[in-house]
Tab-separated table of C-alpha atoms in Angstrom:
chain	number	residue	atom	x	y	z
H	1	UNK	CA	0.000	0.000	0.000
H	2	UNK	CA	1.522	3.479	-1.367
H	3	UNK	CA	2.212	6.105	1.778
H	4	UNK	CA	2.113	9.721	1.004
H	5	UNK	CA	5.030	11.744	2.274
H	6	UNK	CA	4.286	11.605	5.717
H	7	UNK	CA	4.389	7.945	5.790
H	8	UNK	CA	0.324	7.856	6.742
H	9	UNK	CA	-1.447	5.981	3.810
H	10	UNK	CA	-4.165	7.161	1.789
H	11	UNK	CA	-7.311	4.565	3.535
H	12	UNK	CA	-5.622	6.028	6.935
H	13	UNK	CA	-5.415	9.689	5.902
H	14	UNK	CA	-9.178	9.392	4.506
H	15	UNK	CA	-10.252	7.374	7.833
H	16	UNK	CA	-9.110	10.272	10.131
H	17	UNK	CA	-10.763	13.191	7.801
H	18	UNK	CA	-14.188	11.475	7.762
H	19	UNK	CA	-13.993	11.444	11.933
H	20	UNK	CA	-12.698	15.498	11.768
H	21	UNK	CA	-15.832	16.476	9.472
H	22	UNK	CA	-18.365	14.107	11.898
H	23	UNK	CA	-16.743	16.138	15.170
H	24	UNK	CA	-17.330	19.240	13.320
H	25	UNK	CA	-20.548	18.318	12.536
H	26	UNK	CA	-21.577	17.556	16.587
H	27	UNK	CA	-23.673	20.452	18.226
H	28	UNK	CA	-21.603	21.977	20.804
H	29	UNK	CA	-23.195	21.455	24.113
H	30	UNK	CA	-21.857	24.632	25.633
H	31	UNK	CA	-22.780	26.609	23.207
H	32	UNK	CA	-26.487	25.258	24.003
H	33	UNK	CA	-26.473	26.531	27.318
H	34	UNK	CA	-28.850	29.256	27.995
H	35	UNK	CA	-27.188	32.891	28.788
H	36	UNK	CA	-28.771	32.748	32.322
H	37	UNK	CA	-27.559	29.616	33.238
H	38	UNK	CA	-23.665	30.387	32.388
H	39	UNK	CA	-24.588	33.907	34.416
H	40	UNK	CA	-25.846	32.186	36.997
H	41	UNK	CA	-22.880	29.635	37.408
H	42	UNK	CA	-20.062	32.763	36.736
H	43	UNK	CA	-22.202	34.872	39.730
H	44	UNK	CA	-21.748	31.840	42.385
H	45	UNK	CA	-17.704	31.882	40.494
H	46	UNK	CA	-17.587	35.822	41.347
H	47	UNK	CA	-18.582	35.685	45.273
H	48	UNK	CA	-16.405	32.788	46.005
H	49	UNK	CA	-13.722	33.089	44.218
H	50	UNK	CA	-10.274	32.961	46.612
H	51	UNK	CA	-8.301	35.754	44.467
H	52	UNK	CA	-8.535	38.513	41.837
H	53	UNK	CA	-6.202	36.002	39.357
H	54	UNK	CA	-8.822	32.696	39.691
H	55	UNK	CA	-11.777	34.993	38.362
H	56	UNK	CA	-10.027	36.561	35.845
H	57	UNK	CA	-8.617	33.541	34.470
H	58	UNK	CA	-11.834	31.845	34.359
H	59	UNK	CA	-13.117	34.405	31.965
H	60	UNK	CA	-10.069	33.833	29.811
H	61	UNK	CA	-11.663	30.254	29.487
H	62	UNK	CA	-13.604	31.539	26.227
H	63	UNK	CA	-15.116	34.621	24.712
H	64	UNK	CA	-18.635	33.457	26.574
H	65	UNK	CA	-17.307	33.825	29.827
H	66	UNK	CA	-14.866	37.361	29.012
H	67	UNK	CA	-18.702	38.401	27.850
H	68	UNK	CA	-21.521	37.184	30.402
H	69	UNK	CA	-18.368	37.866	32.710
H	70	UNK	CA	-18.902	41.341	32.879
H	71	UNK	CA	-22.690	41.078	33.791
H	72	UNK	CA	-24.490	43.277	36.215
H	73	UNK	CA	-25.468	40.214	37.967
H	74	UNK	CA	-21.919	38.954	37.988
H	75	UNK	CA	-20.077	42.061	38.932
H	76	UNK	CA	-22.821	42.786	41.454
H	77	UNK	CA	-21.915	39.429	43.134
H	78	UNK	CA	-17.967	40.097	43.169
H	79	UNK	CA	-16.470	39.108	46.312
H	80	UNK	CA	-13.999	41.200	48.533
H	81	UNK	CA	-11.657	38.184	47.727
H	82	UNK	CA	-11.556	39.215	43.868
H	83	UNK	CA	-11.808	42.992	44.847
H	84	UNK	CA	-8.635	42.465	47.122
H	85	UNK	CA	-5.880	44.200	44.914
H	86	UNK	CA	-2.588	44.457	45.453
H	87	UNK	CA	-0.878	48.189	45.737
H	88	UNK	CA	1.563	47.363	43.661
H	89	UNK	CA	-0.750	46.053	40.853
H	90	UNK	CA	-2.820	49.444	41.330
H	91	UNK	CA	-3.504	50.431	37.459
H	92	UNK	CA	-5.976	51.979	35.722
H	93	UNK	CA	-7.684	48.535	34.300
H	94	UNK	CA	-7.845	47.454	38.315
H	95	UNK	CA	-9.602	51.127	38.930
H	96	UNK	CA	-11.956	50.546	35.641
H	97	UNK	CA	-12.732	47.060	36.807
H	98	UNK	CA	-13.758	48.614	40.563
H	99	UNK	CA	-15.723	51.472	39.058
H	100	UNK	CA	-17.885	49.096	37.201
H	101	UNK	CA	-18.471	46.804	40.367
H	102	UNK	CA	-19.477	50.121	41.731
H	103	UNK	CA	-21.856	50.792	38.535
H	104	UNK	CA	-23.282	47.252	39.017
H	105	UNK	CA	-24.178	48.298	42.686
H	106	UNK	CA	-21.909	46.107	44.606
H	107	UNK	CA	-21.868	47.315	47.958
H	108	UNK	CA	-18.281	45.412	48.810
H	109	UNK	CA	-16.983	47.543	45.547
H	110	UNK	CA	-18.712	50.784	46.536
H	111	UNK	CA	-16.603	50.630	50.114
H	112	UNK	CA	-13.123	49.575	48.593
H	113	UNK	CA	-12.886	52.246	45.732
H	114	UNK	CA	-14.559	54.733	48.498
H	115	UNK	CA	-11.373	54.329	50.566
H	116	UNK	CA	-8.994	54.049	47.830
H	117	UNK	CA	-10.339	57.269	46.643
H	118	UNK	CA	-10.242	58.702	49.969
H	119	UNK	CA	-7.166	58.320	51.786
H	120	UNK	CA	-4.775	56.486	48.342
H	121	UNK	CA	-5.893	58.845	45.809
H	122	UNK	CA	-6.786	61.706	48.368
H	123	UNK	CA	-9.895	62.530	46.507
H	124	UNK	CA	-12.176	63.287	49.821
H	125	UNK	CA	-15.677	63.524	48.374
H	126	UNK	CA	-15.919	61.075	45.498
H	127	UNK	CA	-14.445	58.360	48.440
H	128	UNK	CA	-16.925	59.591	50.712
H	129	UNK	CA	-19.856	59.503	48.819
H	130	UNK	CA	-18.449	55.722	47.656
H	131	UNK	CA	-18.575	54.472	51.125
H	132	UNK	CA	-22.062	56.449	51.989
H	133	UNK	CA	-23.410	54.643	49.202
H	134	UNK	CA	-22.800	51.660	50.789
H	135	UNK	CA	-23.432	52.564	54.056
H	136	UNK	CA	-26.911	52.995	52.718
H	137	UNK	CA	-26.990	49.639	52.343
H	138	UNK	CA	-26.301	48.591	56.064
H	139	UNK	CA	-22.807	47.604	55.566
H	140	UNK	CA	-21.293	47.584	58.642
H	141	UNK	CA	-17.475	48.268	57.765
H	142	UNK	CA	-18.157	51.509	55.664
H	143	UNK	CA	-20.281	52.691	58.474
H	144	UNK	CA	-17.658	52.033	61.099
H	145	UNK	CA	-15.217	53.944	58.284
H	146	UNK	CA	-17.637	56.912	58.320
H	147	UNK	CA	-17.717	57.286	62.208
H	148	UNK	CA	-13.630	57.152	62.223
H	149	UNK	CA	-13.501	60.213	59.346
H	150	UNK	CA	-16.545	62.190	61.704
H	151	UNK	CA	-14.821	61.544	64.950
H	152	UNK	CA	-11.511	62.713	63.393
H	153	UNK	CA	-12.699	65.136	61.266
H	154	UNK	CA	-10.427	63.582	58.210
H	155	UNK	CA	-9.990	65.391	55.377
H	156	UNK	CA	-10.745	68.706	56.861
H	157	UNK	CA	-9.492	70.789	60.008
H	158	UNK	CA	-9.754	70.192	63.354
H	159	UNK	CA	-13.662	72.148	63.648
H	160	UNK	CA	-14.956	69.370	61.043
H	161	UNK	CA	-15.229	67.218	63.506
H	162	UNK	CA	-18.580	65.909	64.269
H	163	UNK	CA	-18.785	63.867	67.567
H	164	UNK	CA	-22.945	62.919	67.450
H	165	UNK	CA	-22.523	62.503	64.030
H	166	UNK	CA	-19.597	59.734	64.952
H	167	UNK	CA	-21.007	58.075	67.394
H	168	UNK	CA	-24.523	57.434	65.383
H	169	UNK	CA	-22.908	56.094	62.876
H	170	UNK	CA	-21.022	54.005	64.928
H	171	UNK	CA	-23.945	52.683	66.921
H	172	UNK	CA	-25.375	51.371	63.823
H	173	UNK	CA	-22.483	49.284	62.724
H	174	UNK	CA	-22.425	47.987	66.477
H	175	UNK	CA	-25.737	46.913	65.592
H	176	UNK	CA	-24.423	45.280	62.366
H	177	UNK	CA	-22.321	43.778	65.071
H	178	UNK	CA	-18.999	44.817	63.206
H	179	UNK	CA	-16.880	44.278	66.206
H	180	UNK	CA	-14.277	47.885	66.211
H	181	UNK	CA	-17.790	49.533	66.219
H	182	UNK	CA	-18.989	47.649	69.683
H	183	UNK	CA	-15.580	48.540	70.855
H	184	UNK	CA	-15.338	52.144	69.877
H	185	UNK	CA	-19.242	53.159	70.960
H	186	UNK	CA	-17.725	51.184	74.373
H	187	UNK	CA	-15.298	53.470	74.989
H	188	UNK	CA	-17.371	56.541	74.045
H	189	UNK	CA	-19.745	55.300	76.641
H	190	UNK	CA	-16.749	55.082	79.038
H	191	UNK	CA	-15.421	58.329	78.501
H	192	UNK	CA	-18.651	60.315	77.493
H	193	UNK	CA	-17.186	61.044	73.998
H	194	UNK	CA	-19.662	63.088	71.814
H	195	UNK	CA	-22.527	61.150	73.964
H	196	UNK	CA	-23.421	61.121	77.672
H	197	UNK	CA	-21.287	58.884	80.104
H	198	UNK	CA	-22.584	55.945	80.997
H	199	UNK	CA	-19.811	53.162	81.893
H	200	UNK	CA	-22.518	50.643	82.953
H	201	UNK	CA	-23.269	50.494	78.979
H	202	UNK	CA	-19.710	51.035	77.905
H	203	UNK	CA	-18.290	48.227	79.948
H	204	UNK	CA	-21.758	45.951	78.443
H	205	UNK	CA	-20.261	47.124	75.294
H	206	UNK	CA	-16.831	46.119	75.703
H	207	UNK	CA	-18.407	42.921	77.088
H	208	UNK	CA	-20.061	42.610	73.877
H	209	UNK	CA	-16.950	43.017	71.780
H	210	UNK	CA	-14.856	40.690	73.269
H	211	UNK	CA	-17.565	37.680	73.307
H	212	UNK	CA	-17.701	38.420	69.406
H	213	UNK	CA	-14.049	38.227	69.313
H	214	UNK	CA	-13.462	35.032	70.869
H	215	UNK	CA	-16.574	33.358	69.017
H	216	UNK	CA	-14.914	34.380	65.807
H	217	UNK	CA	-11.477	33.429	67.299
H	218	UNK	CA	-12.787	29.930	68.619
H	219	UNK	CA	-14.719	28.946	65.285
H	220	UNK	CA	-11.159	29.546	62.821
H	221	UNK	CA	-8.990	27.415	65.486
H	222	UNK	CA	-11.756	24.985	65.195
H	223	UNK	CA	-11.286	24.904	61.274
H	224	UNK	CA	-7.804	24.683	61.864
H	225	UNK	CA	-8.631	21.758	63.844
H	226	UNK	CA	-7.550	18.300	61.689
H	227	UNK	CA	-10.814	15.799	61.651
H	228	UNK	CA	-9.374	12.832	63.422
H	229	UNK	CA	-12.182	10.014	63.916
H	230	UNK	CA	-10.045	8.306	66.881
H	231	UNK	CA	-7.875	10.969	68.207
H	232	UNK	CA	-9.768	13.906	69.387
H	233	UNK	CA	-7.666	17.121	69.887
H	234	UNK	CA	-9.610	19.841	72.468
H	235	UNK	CA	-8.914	23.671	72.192
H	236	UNK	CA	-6.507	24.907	75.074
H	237	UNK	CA	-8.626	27.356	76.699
H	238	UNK	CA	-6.253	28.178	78.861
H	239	UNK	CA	-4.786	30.720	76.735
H	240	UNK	CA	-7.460	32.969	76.988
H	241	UNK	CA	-7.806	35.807	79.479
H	242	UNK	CA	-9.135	39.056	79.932
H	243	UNK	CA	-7.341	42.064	80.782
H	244	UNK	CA	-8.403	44.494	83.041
H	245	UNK	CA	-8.888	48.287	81.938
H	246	UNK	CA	-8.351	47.031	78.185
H	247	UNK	CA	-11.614	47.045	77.066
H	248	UNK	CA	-10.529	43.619	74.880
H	249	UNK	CA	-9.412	40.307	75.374
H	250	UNK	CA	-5.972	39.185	75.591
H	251	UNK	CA	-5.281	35.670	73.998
H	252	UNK	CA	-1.513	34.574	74.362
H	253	UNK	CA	-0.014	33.440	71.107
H	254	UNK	CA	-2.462	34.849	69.028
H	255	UNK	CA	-2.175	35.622	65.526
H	256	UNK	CA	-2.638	39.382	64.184
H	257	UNK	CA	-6.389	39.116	63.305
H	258	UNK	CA	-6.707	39.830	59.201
H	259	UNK	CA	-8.233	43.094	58.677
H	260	UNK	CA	-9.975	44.272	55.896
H	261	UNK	CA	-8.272	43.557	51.994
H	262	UNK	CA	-8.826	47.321	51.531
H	263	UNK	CA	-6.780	48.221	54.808
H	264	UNK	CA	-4.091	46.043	53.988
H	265	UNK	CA	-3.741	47.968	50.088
H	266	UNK	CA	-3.616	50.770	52.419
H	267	UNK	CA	-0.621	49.951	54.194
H	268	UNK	CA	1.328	48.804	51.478
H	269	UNK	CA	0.279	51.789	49.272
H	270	UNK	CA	1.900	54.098	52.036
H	271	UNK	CA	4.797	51.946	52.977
H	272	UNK	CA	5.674	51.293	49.324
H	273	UNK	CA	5.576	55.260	48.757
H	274	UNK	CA	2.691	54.608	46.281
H	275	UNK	CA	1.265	57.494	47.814
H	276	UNK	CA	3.048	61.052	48.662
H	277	UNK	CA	1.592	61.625	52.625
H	278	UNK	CA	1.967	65.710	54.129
H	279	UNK	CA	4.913	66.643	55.903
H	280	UNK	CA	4.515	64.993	59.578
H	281	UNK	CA	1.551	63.154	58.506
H	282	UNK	CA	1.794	59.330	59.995
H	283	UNK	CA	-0.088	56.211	59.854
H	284	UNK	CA	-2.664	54.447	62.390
H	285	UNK	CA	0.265	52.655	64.901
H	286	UNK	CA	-2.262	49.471	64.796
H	287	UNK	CA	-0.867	47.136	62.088
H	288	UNK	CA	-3.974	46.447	60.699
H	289	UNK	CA	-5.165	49.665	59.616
H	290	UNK	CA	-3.643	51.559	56.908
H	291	UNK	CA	-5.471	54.518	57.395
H	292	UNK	CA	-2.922	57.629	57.206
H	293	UNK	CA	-3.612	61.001	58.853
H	294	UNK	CA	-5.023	63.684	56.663
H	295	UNK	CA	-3.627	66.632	58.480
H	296	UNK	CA	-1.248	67.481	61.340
H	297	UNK	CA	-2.106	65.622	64.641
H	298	UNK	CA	-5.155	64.679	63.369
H	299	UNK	CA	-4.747	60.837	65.314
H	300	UNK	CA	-4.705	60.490	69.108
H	301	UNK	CA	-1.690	59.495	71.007
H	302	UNK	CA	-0.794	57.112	73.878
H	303	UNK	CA	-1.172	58.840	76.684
H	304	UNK	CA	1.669	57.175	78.407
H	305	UNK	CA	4.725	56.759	76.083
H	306	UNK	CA	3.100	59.137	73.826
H	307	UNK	CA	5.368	57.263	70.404
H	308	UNK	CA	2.772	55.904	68.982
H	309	UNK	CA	-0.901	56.970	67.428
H	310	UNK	CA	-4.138	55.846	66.608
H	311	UNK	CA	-6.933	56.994	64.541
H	312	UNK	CA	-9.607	55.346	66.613
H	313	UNK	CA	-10.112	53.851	70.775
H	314	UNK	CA	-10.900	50.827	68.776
H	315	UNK	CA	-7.455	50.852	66.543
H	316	UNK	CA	-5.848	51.319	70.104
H	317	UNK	CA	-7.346	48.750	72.123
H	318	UNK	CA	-6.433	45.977	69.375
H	319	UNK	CA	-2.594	47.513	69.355
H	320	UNK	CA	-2.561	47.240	72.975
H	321	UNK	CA	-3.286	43.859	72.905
H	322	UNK	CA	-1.085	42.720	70.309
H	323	UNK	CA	1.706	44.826	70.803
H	324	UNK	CA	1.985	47.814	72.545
H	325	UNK	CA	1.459	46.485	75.941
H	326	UNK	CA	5.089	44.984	75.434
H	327	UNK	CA	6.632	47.969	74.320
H	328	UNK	CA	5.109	50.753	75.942
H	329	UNK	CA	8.020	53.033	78.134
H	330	UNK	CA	6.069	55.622	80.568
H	331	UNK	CA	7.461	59.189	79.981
H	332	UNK	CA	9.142	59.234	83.380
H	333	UNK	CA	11.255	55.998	82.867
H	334	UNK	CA	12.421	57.345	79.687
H	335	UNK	CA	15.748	58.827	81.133
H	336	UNK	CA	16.048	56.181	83.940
């Protein structure tokens, strides 16, 4: 039997181009799909997602999914695992991609680009009107954001500041039960900051805080927790105590608790020198934050050691506990 130059012969050649036309020929199942179901499916993709780079690449799949990808229902459903951006990765496709989260009316989007805008990009009303819009919506961390910027006046002078105005928006994420809120309306109770003293209710507060804290505490060491059917592991809860005058518990060997994504582009925005901050101007001491001053002594010191700031009671509570206490040095023992 002859071979043609590639050694395949002709019956062969002729076998393999008859299977090629009848696989052409099959209806493509995908393709069949209805546009709602593949939105559907992308939408459920969208909210649980783990990064920015596992959606994205998804919609690389195929021209479908780059399309329905872009969805109202699918952006609206983006999760603040996809939204989490880098600092360094900042770019203007990254700010397009927010803005039409935004357009969509995701509420996660609305309070990431509102303090991007705000304290990165130092444009004061867009970001606030960003994170009213989802306050709006009952979302707890944008209100606690709001109360922080009224309490410290941010982004104007020192008569900006609006104490009731602070301290109602802060009761509302308390009621959210975002757990910085409880903490901060504690202390206002405490101290009878823009609203009348009552410790009774600030120390219930506090109380409050710190339950939330270790339930949420307890449940991710219980993840961590390997599912062994004949060797049962309990928690040690001897590492937990409560310290006195803190306002907020005190767990020994406990991780830094992960903030916010958008606190955490903060940070490195400022630390990288993304982001050009005022003469003088400093960051929240509390690791977790990010948020940067907006004017000259704008955040509130430690009263003892007086090295380190805060733009919130609740910022300096957490620091306490996971650092400060350690390294705080008394003014009067400076020079022994």
């Amino acid at each position: 039997m002859e071979e043609n130059s590639r050694g395949i012969s002709p019956r062969r050649s002729k076998r393999r181009t008859v299977h090629k036309i009848a696989a052409a020929n099959e209806p493509n199942l995908f393709d069949e799909l209805p546009d709602d179901l593949v939105v559907s499916v992308l939408c459920k993709l969208s909210s649980s997602a783990a990064s920015s780079s596992d959606f994205i690449n998804a919609l690389l799949t195929c021209k479908r999914f780059k399309r329905l990808g872009f969805h109202q229902l699918v952006l609206s459903n983006v999760g603040s695992k996809v939204l989490a951006v880098k600092a360094k990765n900042w770019s203007d496709s990254v700010h397009r991609f927010l803005i039409h989260c935004v357009n969509a009316g995701n509420v996660e989007a609305c309070y990431t680009l509102g303090m991007i805008r705000f304290y990165s990009l130092q444009n004061r009303v867009s970001g606030m009107s960003l994170m009213a819009k989802a306050a709006v919506k009952s979302y707890a961390p944008a209100l606690y954001s709001l109360a922080v910027i009224q309490f410290n006046g941010s982004g104007g002078s020192r008569t900006d500041k609006d104490l009731q105005a602070g301290v109602a928006l802060c009761a509302r994420a308390a009621f959210l039960g975002h757990v910085d809120a409880l903490r901060e309306l504690g202390h206002c109770f405490q101290d009878g900051y823009g609203i009348h003293q009552n410790i009774t209710a600030g120390r219930r507060l506090l109380m409050q805080a710190n339950t939330r804290e270790l339930a949420s505490l307890l449940k991710s060491l219980v993840k961590q927790q390997p599912n062994h059917h004949h060797h049962h592991r309990g928690l040690n809860y001897e590492q937990f105590n409560c310290i006195s005058g803190s306002g907020c518990l005190s767990m020994s060997n406990e991780p830094a608790s992960e903030g916010h994504p958008v606190n955490v582009f903060l940070k490195e925005w400022f630390e990288l020198g993304l982001g050009e901050m005022g003469e003088g101007l400093r960051l929240c001491s509390h690791k977790g934050c990010g948020r940067p001053e907006t004017r000259a002594h704008e955040f509130r010191r430690c009263s003892a050691c007086g090295t380190v700031h805060y733009c919130s009671r609740g910022c300096q509570a957490l620091d306490w506990k996971l650092r400060h206490k350690l390294e705080c040095v008394p003014f009067e023992r400076w020079l022994e």
